Structures are given as C-alpha cells and as structure tokens.
Amino acid sequence: MDTWTLQEGYPLLTVTRNQVDGSISLSQKRYLLDPYTSNQTSIYVNPFTSFLFQWYIPFNYITSAGLSSFDWLAPNQTRILSNIVSNTDWIVFNVDEFGFYRVNYDQSNWKLLTNELKTERSSFSSVTRAQLIGDAFNLARSGDLNVTIALELATYLINESDYVPYSTFSNNIQYSILMFSQDDESITFKNMQKFIQVLEQAKYVTSGWLVDPNLQSSDYLTVQLRTLIIRDLCANGYVACINDAVAQYRAWRTDPDTYAIAPDTRSIAYCQGIRNGTTADYEHMKELYKQTNDQVEKNRFGYALTCTRNVTLLEQLLNATLANDYIRLQDASRFINNIRLQPGGQKLAWRFISQQWLELVTKFGSVSFTLSDIVESVLEYVNTQQELTIVEQFMVTTGDLSIAERAFQSSIEKIRANIRWMNTVGRDTSVWLNNYVQTN
C-alpha cells in the first residue's frame, strides 16, 4: 500500500493490443489532467520513498470472448498478457472501477468498445459504461486521447437509460460547454448545445416534467435522471424543455398557494421563468428573495435572479453584492459565481471585479478565502490571449492584490491551460461537432 499512501496522485494504466499475436501490453505513468503545468519532474516527491510515481496496480479485465482475470502490475514493469484477444474482441480493464486509476486503450480497442456500447450496451454494467465515458473524456482533456474518440463514444447515450452514465457524461462535458460559452454567439457553442439535445431529447420525451410533485417515481435514480435531462436540455436551448419550464413557472406564479413545482426541478423552472420573462417577473422574484426565511427557497430565488438576460439587471445585482442591502455578505460570492456561469456572464463578472476591486478588498479582504474564491471562479474559464493580457495588465496596474494575490497567480496558469485546450482539444472538438450536427 505504500505506493498509494506515501505519494500523491494516481496512475494511468495504458493497454495496448498487438494486432499480430493477440497479446496485450500493460504499462503505467502518473495521470495528470494538465501535464504542461504539472509535469512529473516538478511535482513534489516524498523524500522517504523511491516510487517516483509508480504504483502496484491491481487490475481485472473482461473480454467479449468471455475471458476474465485478476492480477497486479508492479512499479516500473511492463506486463505482456499472451493469447488474450483476437482483432475483433474488445477488452475492458478495471471493470466496475475496481481500482482507483484511469485506463487508456489503443485506438482499435476504443472503436470496438464504442461499437459494443452502440449495439449491446448491456455487455457492460452501468458503472463500467460510466467509467468508459469518464476515462475517455478525462484522457482527452489531458491530451492522452484524441477527443473525437470520446465524443464518438458518447453518441451511444442516445439509447442509454441509466442515470450513472448520463451523470458522468454531463459532469465531464461541462468543461467544454463552459469553455465554448465564453463566446455564446459562436457556431461551436451552438453546435455543442445541439449535440446535447440530440443525445438527451429522447429521454425527455419519455419523462419530461411532472406536474404533480407527488407523482414522482419512488426510484431515486429515475428521479435523478429526469432532473439531469431537464437541467441539461433547458440549459442548452431545447425549446420543448424551455417552454415546459416557463409553463411551470407561470402556473406557480399565478397560484403559488396551490400549485407546486417538484422540488428537484424548481430551480430550473424559476431560472427559465426569469430568463424568458419580463422585468415584472424579475422584480417579483427579487421581492420573494428578500422576504422568504426559507434558506433553501432563498437560494433558488437568488439563483433565478442571475438567469435574467437583462444586462442592466445583472449589473444592478452585482452592485447589490456590495451594498449591504438585501444580499448578505456571505452570499455575495454565490451571486457572482452564478452570474459568471451564465452564457456571456463571465465578461460581465470580470468587468465588475476589475472596476470595483478596491471596494471588494474592503468588503472581503479580511474574510478568509472569499476574495480568492471570487477571483478564481470568475477567471476559471477565461480562454483567450487577449483576456489573459487584460488580466495580467490589471495585476500590474493594481499592484496590491491583497489576500487574492495567490489566486490571481494560479488563475493565470489556469488561463494559459485553457488557451492550450482551445488551440488543441477545443479545435478538434469544434471540427467534430460541426460534422456531427450536419449529419444528425
């Protein structure tokens, strides 16, 4: 266990097929989400160990031919497993996430796994299906796998019915969505939204909104899947979902005493109601936020306020975080964070921070981590050289960054990583999405 307890990180197991003799080669290295800024030679090494980011890795596997086994890969070892698969057999390692590591395969095996998912997904448990999605997208982000392989694999989700794989996909695709949403008028962002719609709209047709919250399924994962589908589709412009959400909001606003929106979808309905509503709807929601003593509902109302498309109202909301009026000091960072997550909201949030910096330091400079959290959240998905230059100039001009100096420094590294992603993975994603949308 020392290789797991005395060094940081976790391994990437690489599985390579020999197309000639059917053998499998196993090797390992440390998995790094961003190898450019976190290369293995620069990471802290425990002076009391000599493992150098190598692990004793327990592994199991299954094949389409029905073979299964368990064994170990030792540090600094390359294992050859003989007579395991034919050229037409797929193989999966770390079945049901048996160990804490990621697995990469050669391109031919990824294609075989993708085909199996599309034609007979029940060959793998829901956990293993989710694992394949998670591994593929994380390996694509780190540059260990071409992102087109991950995207092609995800297309099987059109026929998926289990919450766990959908949840893994939704969590992993968020980075791409938020990166492209920095330019919410771009073709790539719109293509990404269409991609999400194609994958998930069939599930929406069969589940949709439940008018009566008491009619929800007692199956927890079924309820969770329904909520996830509604959240993803409404957030990504699916018209049927948005119309249903607005209808829910309207019915609730007309008769709030008797009409109840299911708790798991209430925030979505409130958000879409305000996003597609009037100034009067916004002011009504703001009054509800001020008056309620129910903290859960207060958070829902507050989130809905950040969903408005009205830039003037969003600017007023940002200014209210400093006014000590109806937004408490401890809630200010939540409002700023929610605004920057809206399409186009990051630029608005950054302008607020840069223009109100001294006031923010006065308000939050003595509050542990709050100012740093605001800086890191607002800059998290910045991804252009022009914006990087603006942030760097702000740091130089401002001079004293107070408690947030380290947050700015780490954000600069993150922005550089985002720029690299846009120029590599993002570029390949854009091309693939364009081709996919044209044919689906």
Coordinates of C-alpha atoms in Angstrom, one line a residue:
M1 CA 0.0 0.0 0.0
D2 CA 3.0 2.4 0.3
T3 CA 2.8 3.3 -3.3
W4 CA -0.7 4.6 -2.7
T5 CA -0.3 6.2 0.7
L6 CA 3.2 7.7 0.5
Q7 CA 2.9 9.6 -2.8
E8 CA 0.4 11.9 -4.3
G9 CA -1.7 11.4 -7.4
Y10 CA -2.9 8.2 -9.1
P11 CA -1.9 6.2 -12.2
L12 CA -2.9 5.9 -15.8
L13 CA -2.9 2.2 -17.0
T14 CA -2.2 2.0 -20.7
V15 CA -3.4 -1.1 -22.5
T16 CA -2.0 -1.7 -26.0
R17 CA -3.1 -4.6 -28.2
N18 CA -0.7 -6.5 -30.5
Q19 CA -2.7 -6.9 -33.7
V20 CA -0.5 -9.8 -34.9
D21 CA -0.4 -12.2 -31.9
G22 CA -3.3 -11.0 -29.8
S23 CA -1.2 -10.2 -26.8
I24 CA -1.8 -7.2 -24.5
S25 CA 0.9 -4.8 -23.2
L26 CA 0.4 -3.1 -19.9
S27 CA 2.3 0.0 -18.7
Q28 CA 1.7 2.9 -16.3
K29 CA 2.5 6.5 -15.7
R30 CA 1.1 9.2 -13.4
Y31 CA -2.1 10.7 -14.7
L32 CA -2.0 14.5 -14.9
L33 CA -5.0 16.5 -16.0
D34 CA -2.7 19.2 -17.3
P35 CA 0.7 17.8 -18.0
Y36 CA 2.0 21.1 -19.3
T37 CA 1.9 22.9 -15.9
S38 CA 2.2 19.7 -13.7
N39 CA 4.9 17.7 -15.3
Q40 CA 6.2 14.8 -13.2
T41 CA 9.6 16.3 -12.6
S42 CA 8.2 19.5 -11.0
I43 CA 5.8 17.7 -8.6
Y44 CA 6.8 17.2 -5.0
V45 CA 8.3 13.8 -4.4
N46 CA 8.2 12.3 -0.9
P47 CA 11.9 12.1 0.1
F48 CA 11.2 9.0 2.2
T49 CA 10.1 6.9 -0.8
S50 CA 11.7 6.0 -4.2
F51 CA 8.5 5.1 -6.0
L52 CA 8.7 8.1 -8.5
F53 CA 5.0 8.0 -9.3
Q54 CA 4.8 4.2 -9.9
W55 CA 2.2 2.1 -8.2
Y56 CA 1.3 -1.5 -7.5
I57 CA -1.8 -1.6 -9.6
P58 CA -4.5 -4.3 -9.1
F59 CA -6.3 -5.0 -12.3
N60 CA -9.1 -7.1 -13.6
Y61 CA -10.5 -7.4 -17.1
I62 CA -13.2 -8.9 -19.2
T63 CA -13.3 -9.6 -22.9
S64 CA -16.0 -10.1 -25.5
A65 CA -14.9 -13.7 -25.7
G66 CA -15.9 -14.2 -22.1
L67 CA -12.4 -14.2 -20.6
S68 CA -11.8 -12.6 -17.2
S69 CA -9.0 -12.4 -14.7
F70 CA -7.3 -10.5 -11.9
D71 CA -3.6 -9.7 -11.4
W72 CA -1.1 -7.0 -10.4
L73 CA 1.1 -4.6 -12.3
A74 CA 4.3 -3.8 -10.3
P75 CA 6.1 -0.4 -10.4
N76 CA 8.4 0.1 -13.4
Q77 CA 7.1 -3.1 -15.0
T78 CA 5.7 -3.7 -18.5
R79 CA 3.4 -6.7 -18.5
I80 CA 2.7 -8.8 -21.6
L81 CA -0.5 -10.9 -21.4
S82 CA -0.5 -13.5 -24.1
N83 CA -3.4 -15.0 -26.1
I84 CA -6.0 -12.7 -24.7
V85 CA -8.0 -11.3 -27.6
S86 CA -8.4 -11.6 -31.3
N87 CA -8.5 -8.5 -33.5
T88 CA -12.3 -8.4 -33.3
D89 CA -12.6 -8.8 -29.5
W90 CA -12.9 -5.9 -27.2
I91 CA -11.3 -5.8 -23.7
V92 CA -12.1 -3.7 -20.6
F93 CA -9.8 -3.3 -17.7
N94 CA -10.6 -2.1 -14.2
V95 CA -14.1 -3.5 -14.5
D96 CA -16.7 -1.7 -12.3
E97 CA -13.9 0.7 -11.2
F98 CA -12.2 -2.0 -9.2
G99 CA -9.2 0.2 -8.6
F100 CA -8.5 4.0 -8.3
Y101 CA -6.9 4.7 -11.7
R102 CA -7.7 5.6 -15.3
V103 CA -7.3 3.3 -18.3
N104 CA -6.4 4.1 -21.8
Y105 CA -6.5 1.8 -24.8
D106 CA -5.2 1.8 -28.3
Q107 CA -7.5 3.3 -30.9
S108 CA -8.7 -0.1 -32.3
N109 CA -10.0 -1.2 -28.8
W110 CA -11.7 2.2 -28.2
K111 CA -13.5 1.7 -31.5
L112 CA -14.6 -1.9 -30.6
L113 CA -15.8 -0.6 -27.2
T114 CA -17.8 2.2 -28.9
N115 CA -19.4 -0.2 -31.3
E116 CA -20.4 -2.5 -28.4
L117 CA -21.9 0.3 -26.5
K118 CA -24.0 1.3 -29.5
T119 CA -25.2 -2.2 -30.3
E120 CA -25.2 -4.1 -27.0
R121 CA -24.5 -1.7 -24.0
S122 CA -25.8 -4.4 -21.6
S123 CA -22.5 -6.2 -22.1
F124 CA -21.1 -3.7 -19.6
S125 CA -22.6 -2.7 -16.2
S126 CA -23.8 0.9 -15.8
V127 CA -20.8 1.6 -13.6
T128 CA -18.4 0.3 -16.3
R129 CA -20.3 2.3 -19.0
A130 CA -19.9 5.4 -16.9
Q131 CA -16.2 4.5 -16.3
L132 CA -15.5 4.3 -20.0
I133 CA -17.1 7.8 -20.5
G134 CA -15.2 9.3 -17.6
D135 CA -11.9 7.8 -18.7
A136 CA -12.3 8.9 -22.3
F137 CA -13.2 12.5 -21.6
N138 CA -10.5 13.0 -18.9
L139 CA -7.9 11.4 -21.1
A140 CA -9.0 13.7 -23.9
R141 CA -8.7 16.7 -21.7
S142 CA -5.2 15.7 -20.6
G143 CA -4.1 15.1 -24.2
D144 CA -3.7 11.3 -23.8
L145 CA -6.5 10.5 -26.2
N146 CA -8.0 12.2 -29.2
V147 CA -11.2 14.0 -28.1
T148 CA -13.0 12.7 -31.2
I149 CA -12.8 9.2 -29.7
A150 CA -14.5 10.4 -26.5
L151 CA -17.2 12.3 -28.4
E152 CA -17.9 9.4 -30.7
L153 CA -18.2 7.0 -27.7
A154 CA -20.7 9.4 -26.1
T155 CA -23.1 9.2 -29.0
Y156 CA -24.3 5.8 -27.7
L157 CA -26.1 7.7 -25.0
I158 CA -29.0 8.3 -27.3
N159 CA -30.1 4.8 -26.3
E160 CA -28.9 4.9 -22.6
S161 CA -31.5 4.5 -19.9
D162 CA -29.4 4.6 -16.7
Y163 CA -28.6 7.6 -14.6
V164 CA -25.0 6.8 -13.8
P165 CA -23.5 7.0 -17.4
Y166 CA -25.6 10.1 -18.1
S167 CA -24.4 11.8 -15.0
T168 CA -20.8 11.0 -15.8
F169 CA -21.2 12.4 -19.3
S170 CA -23.0 15.5 -18.1
N171 CA -20.3 16.3 -15.5
N172 CA -17.4 15.7 -17.9
I173 CA -18.9 17.7 -20.8
Q174 CA -19.4 20.8 -18.7
Y175 CA -15.9 21.9 -19.1
S176 CA -16.3 22.0 -22.8
I177 CA -19.7 23.7 -22.6
L178 CA -18.4 26.4 -20.3
M179 CA -15.3 27.0 -22.4
F180 CA -17.3 27.5 -25.6
S181 CA -20.0 29.5 -23.8
Q182 CA -17.4 32.3 -23.2
D183 CA -18.4 33.2 -26.8
D184 CA -22.1 32.3 -26.6
E185 CA -22.8 33.5 -30.1
S186 CA -20.1 31.2 -31.6
I187 CA -21.1 28.4 -34.0
T188 CA -19.2 25.9 -31.9
F189 CA -21.2 26.8 -28.7
K190 CA -24.4 26.4 -30.7
N191 CA -23.2 23.1 -32.1
M192 CA -22.4 21.8 -28.6
Q193 CA -25.9 22.7 -27.5
K194 CA -27.3 20.8 -30.5
F195 CA -25.1 17.8 -29.6
I196 CA -26.5 17.7 -26.1
Q197 CA -30.0 18.0 -27.4
V198 CA -29.6 15.1 -29.9
L199 CA -28.2 12.8 -27.1
E200 CA -30.8 13.6 -24.5
Q201 CA -34.0 14.6 -26.1
A202 CA -35.4 11.1 -26.5
K203 CA -35.2 10.7 -22.7
Y204 CA -37.1 14.0 -22.3
V205 CA -39.9 12.8 -24.5
T206 CA -40.4 9.7 -22.2
S207 CA -40.0 11.6 -18.9
G208 CA -40.4 15.3 -19.3
W209 CA -41.9 17.5 -16.5
L210 CA -44.2 16.0 -13.8
V211 CA -46.9 18.5 -13.0
D212 CA -47.8 16.9 -9.7
P213 CA -44.7 16.5 -7.5
N214 CA -46.4 13.7 -5.6
L215 CA -46.3 11.6 -8.8
Q216 CA -42.6 11.3 -8.9
S217 CA -41.1 7.8 -9.1
S218 CA -40.0 6.3 -5.8
D219 CA -36.9 5.1 -7.7
Y220 CA -34.2 7.7 -6.6
L221 CA -32.0 7.2 -9.7
T222 CA -35.0 7.6 -12.0
V223 CA -35.9 10.9 -10.4
Q224 CA -32.2 11.9 -10.6
L225 CA -32.1 11.0 -14.3
R226 CA -35.2 13.0 -15.1
T227 CA -33.8 16.0 -13.3
L228 CA -30.5 15.8 -15.1
I229 CA -32.1 15.6 -18.5
I230 CA -34.4 18.6 -17.8
R231 CA -31.5 20.6 -16.4
D232 CA -29.2 19.8 -19.4
L233 CA -31.7 20.4 -22.1
C234 CA -33.1 23.6 -20.7
A235 CA -29.6 24.9 -20.1
N236 CA -28.7 24.0 -23.7
G237 CA -31.6 25.6 -25.5
Y238 CA -34.0 22.7 -26.1
V239 CA -37.2 24.6 -26.9
A240 CA -39.7 22.0 -25.6
C241 CA -37.9 21.9 -22.3
I242 CA -37.8 25.7 -22.0
N243 CA -41.5 26.1 -22.9
D244 CA -42.5 23.5 -20.3
A245 CA -40.3 25.1 -17.7
V246 CA -41.8 28.5 -18.4
A247 CA -45.3 27.0 -18.2
Q248 CA -44.5 25.5 -14.8
Y249 CA -43.2 28.9 -13.6
R250 CA -46.3 30.7 -14.9
A251 CA -48.7 28.3 -13.3
W252 CA -46.8 28.6 -10.0
R253 CA -46.7 32.4 -10.1
T254 CA -50.4 32.6 -10.9
D255 CA -51.4 30.4 -8.0
P256 CA -48.4 29.7 -5.7
D257 CA -50.6 28.6 -2.8
T258 CA -52.0 25.6 -4.6
Y259 CA -49.6 24.9 -7.5
A260 CA -46.3 23.2 -6.5
I261 CA -43.3 22.6 -8.7
A262 CA -41.4 19.4 -7.9
P263 CA -38.5 20.3 -5.6
D264 CA -35.9 18.7 -7.8
T265 CA -36.8 20.9 -10.8
R266 CA -37.9 24.0 -9.0
S267 CA -34.7 25.9 -9.6
I268 CA -34.8 25.1 -13.3
A269 CA -38.4 26.4 -13.6
Y270 CA -37.6 29.6 -11.7
C271 CA -34.5 30.2 -13.8
Q272 CA -36.2 29.7 -17.2
G273 CA -39.2 31.8 -16.0
I274 CA -36.9 34.7 -15.3
R275 CA -34.7 34.2 -18.3
N276 CA -37.7 34.2 -20.6
G277 CA -39.9 36.6 -18.6
T278 CA -40.4 40.2 -18.1
T279 CA -38.9 42.9 -15.8
A280 CA -42.0 42.4 -13.6
D281 CA -41.2 38.7 -13.2
Y282 CA -37.7 39.7 -12.1
E283 CA -38.9 42.2 -9.6
H284 CA -41.4 39.8 -8.2
M285 CA -38.6 37.2 -7.8
K286 CA -36.4 39.7 -6.1
E287 CA -39.2 40.5 -3.6
L288 CA -39.6 36.8 -2.9
Y289 CA -35.8 36.6 -2.3
K290 CA -36.0 39.5 0.2
Q291 CA -39.0 38.2 2.1
T292 CA -38.5 34.4 2.5
N293 CA -36.9 32.9 5.6
D294 CA -36.6 29.5 4.0
Q295 CA -32.9 29.3 3.1
V296 CA -33.4 26.6 0.5
E297 CA -36.0 28.6 -1.3
K298 CA -34.0 31.8 -0.9
N299 CA -31.1 30.1 -2.7
R300 CA -33.4 29.1 -5.5
F301 CA -34.8 32.6 -5.8
G302 CA -31.3 34.1 -5.8
Y303 CA -30.1 31.7 -8.5
A304 CA -33.2 32.6 -10.6
L305 CA -32.2 36.3 -10.4
T306 CA -28.9 35.5 -12.0
C307 CA -30.6 33.9 -15.0
T308 CA -32.0 37.1 -16.5
R309 CA -30.8 38.1 -19.9
N310 CA -31.1 41.8 -19.0
V311 CA -27.5 43.1 -18.6
T312 CA -28.7 46.2 -16.7
L313 CA -30.4 44.0 -14.1
L314 CA -27.3 41.8 -13.8
E315 CA -25.2 44.8 -13.2
Q316 CA -27.6 46.0 -10.5
L317 CA -27.4 42.6 -9.0
L318 CA -23.6 42.6 -8.9
N319 CA -23.6 46.1 -7.4
A320 CA -26.1 44.8 -4.7
T321 CA -23.5 42.3 -3.5
L322 CA -21.5 45.3 -2.2
A323 CA -24.5 47.4 -0.9
N324 CA -25.3 45.6 2.3
D325 CA -28.9 45.8 1.3
Y326 CA -30.8 42.6 0.5
I327 CA -27.8 40.4 -0.3
R328 CA -25.9 39.3 2.7
L329 CA -22.1 39.5 2.7
Q330 CA -21.8 35.7 3.0
D331 CA -24.0 35.2 -0.1
A332 CA -22.2 37.7 -2.4
S333 CA -19.7 35.2 -3.8
R334 CA -22.6 32.8 -4.7
F335 CA -24.3 35.5 -6.8
I336 CA -21.1 36.5 -8.6
N337 CA -20.3 32.8 -9.2
N338 CA -23.8 32.1 -10.6
I339 CA -23.7 35.1 -12.9
R340 CA -20.3 34.1 -14.4
L341 CA -21.7 30.7 -15.2
Q342 CA -24.4 32.1 -17.4
P343 CA -23.7 32.4 -21.2
G344 CA -21.7 35.6 -21.6
G345 CA -21.7 36.2 -17.8
Q346 CA -18.0 35.8 -17.3
K347 CA -17.1 39.1 -19.0
L348 CA -19.8 40.9 -17.0
A349 CA -18.4 39.5 -13.7
W350 CA -14.8 40.3 -14.6
R351 CA -15.7 43.9 -15.5
F352 CA -17.4 44.2 -12.1
I353 CA -14.4 42.8 -10.3
S354 CA -11.9 45.0 -12.1
Q355 CA -13.9 48.2 -11.7
Q356 CA -14.9 47.5 -8.1
W357 CA -11.6 46.0 -6.9
L358 CA -10.9 48.4 -4.0
E359 CA -14.4 48.1 -2.7
L360 CA -14.2 44.3 -2.9
V361 CA -10.9 44.3 -1.0
T362 CA -12.6 46.5 1.7
K363 CA -15.6 44.2 1.9
F364 CA -13.9 40.8 1.7
G365 CA -10.2 41.3 2.2
S366 CA -10.4 40.2 5.8
V367 CA -12.7 37.3 5.1
S368 CA -10.7 34.1 4.8
F369 CA -10.7 32.8 1.2
T370 CA -13.8 34.7 0.0
L371 CA -12.0 37.2 -2.2
S372 CA -9.7 34.5 -3.6
D373 CA -12.7 32.3 -4.3
I374 CA -14.4 35.1 -6.3
V375 CA -11.3 35.7 -8.3
E376 CA -10.7 32.0 -9.1
S377 CA -14.3 31.4 -10.0
V378 CA -14.7 34.4 -12.3
L379 CA -11.4 33.6 -14.2
E380 CA -11.9 29.9 -14.3
Y381 CA -12.9 29.6 -17.9
V382 CA -11.1 32.6 -19.5
N383 CA -9.5 31.2 -22.6
T384 CA -8.1 33.8 -25.0
Q385 CA -4.8 35.5 -25.2
Q386 CA -6.4 38.9 -25.3
E387 CA -8.2 38.3 -22.0
L388 CA -5.0 36.9 -20.4
T389 CA -3.2 40.1 -21.3
I390 CA -6.0 42.2 -19.8
V391 CA -5.8 40.2 -16.5
E392 CA -2.0 40.4 -16.4
Q393 CA -2.2 44.2 -17.0
F394 CA -4.7 44.5 -14.2
M395 CA -2.4 42.7 -11.8
V396 CA 0.5 45.0 -12.7
T397 CA -1.6 48.2 -12.6
T398 CA -3.3 47.3 -9.3
G399 CA -0.1 46.3 -7.5
D400 CA -1.5 45.3 -4.2
L401 CA -3.8 42.3 -4.8
S402 CA -4.3 41.8 -1.1
I403 CA -5.2 38.3 0.1
A404 CA -6.1 37.3 -3.5
E405 CA -2.6 37.6 -5.0
R406 CA -2.0 33.8 -5.0
A407 CA -5.5 33.3 -6.5
F408 CA -4.6 35.6 -9.4
Q409 CA -1.3 33.7 -9.9
S410 CA -3.0 30.3 -10.0
S411 CA -5.7 31.8 -12.3
I412 CA -3.1 32.9 -14.8
E413 CA -1.8 29.4 -15.0
K414 CA -5.3 28.1 -15.5
I415 CA -6.0 30.6 -18.2
R416 CA -2.9 29.5 -20.1
A417 CA -4.0 25.9 -19.8
N418 CA -7.4 26.9 -21.1
I419 CA -5.8 28.6 -24.1
R420 CA -3.8 25.5 -24.9
W421 CA -7.0 23.5 -24.6
M422 CA -8.8 25.8 -27.0
N423 CA -6.0 25.5 -29.5
T424 CA -5.9 21.7 -29.4
V425 CA -8.8 19.8 -27.9
G426 CA -11.2 22.7 -28.4
R427 CA -10.2 23.0 -32.0
D428 CA -10.7 19.2 -32.7
T429 CA -14.0 19.3 -30.8
S430 CA -15.2 22.2 -32.9
V431 CA -14.5 20.3 -36.1
W432 CA -16.1 17.1 -34.9
L433 CA -19.2 18.9 -33.6
N434 CA -19.7 20.7 -36.9
N435 CA -19.6 17.4 -38.8
Y436 CA -21.9 15.7 -36.3
V437 CA -24.5 18.5 -36.4
Q438 CA -24.6 18.5 -40.2
T439 CA -25.4 14.8 -40.3
N440 CA -27.8 14.5 -37.3

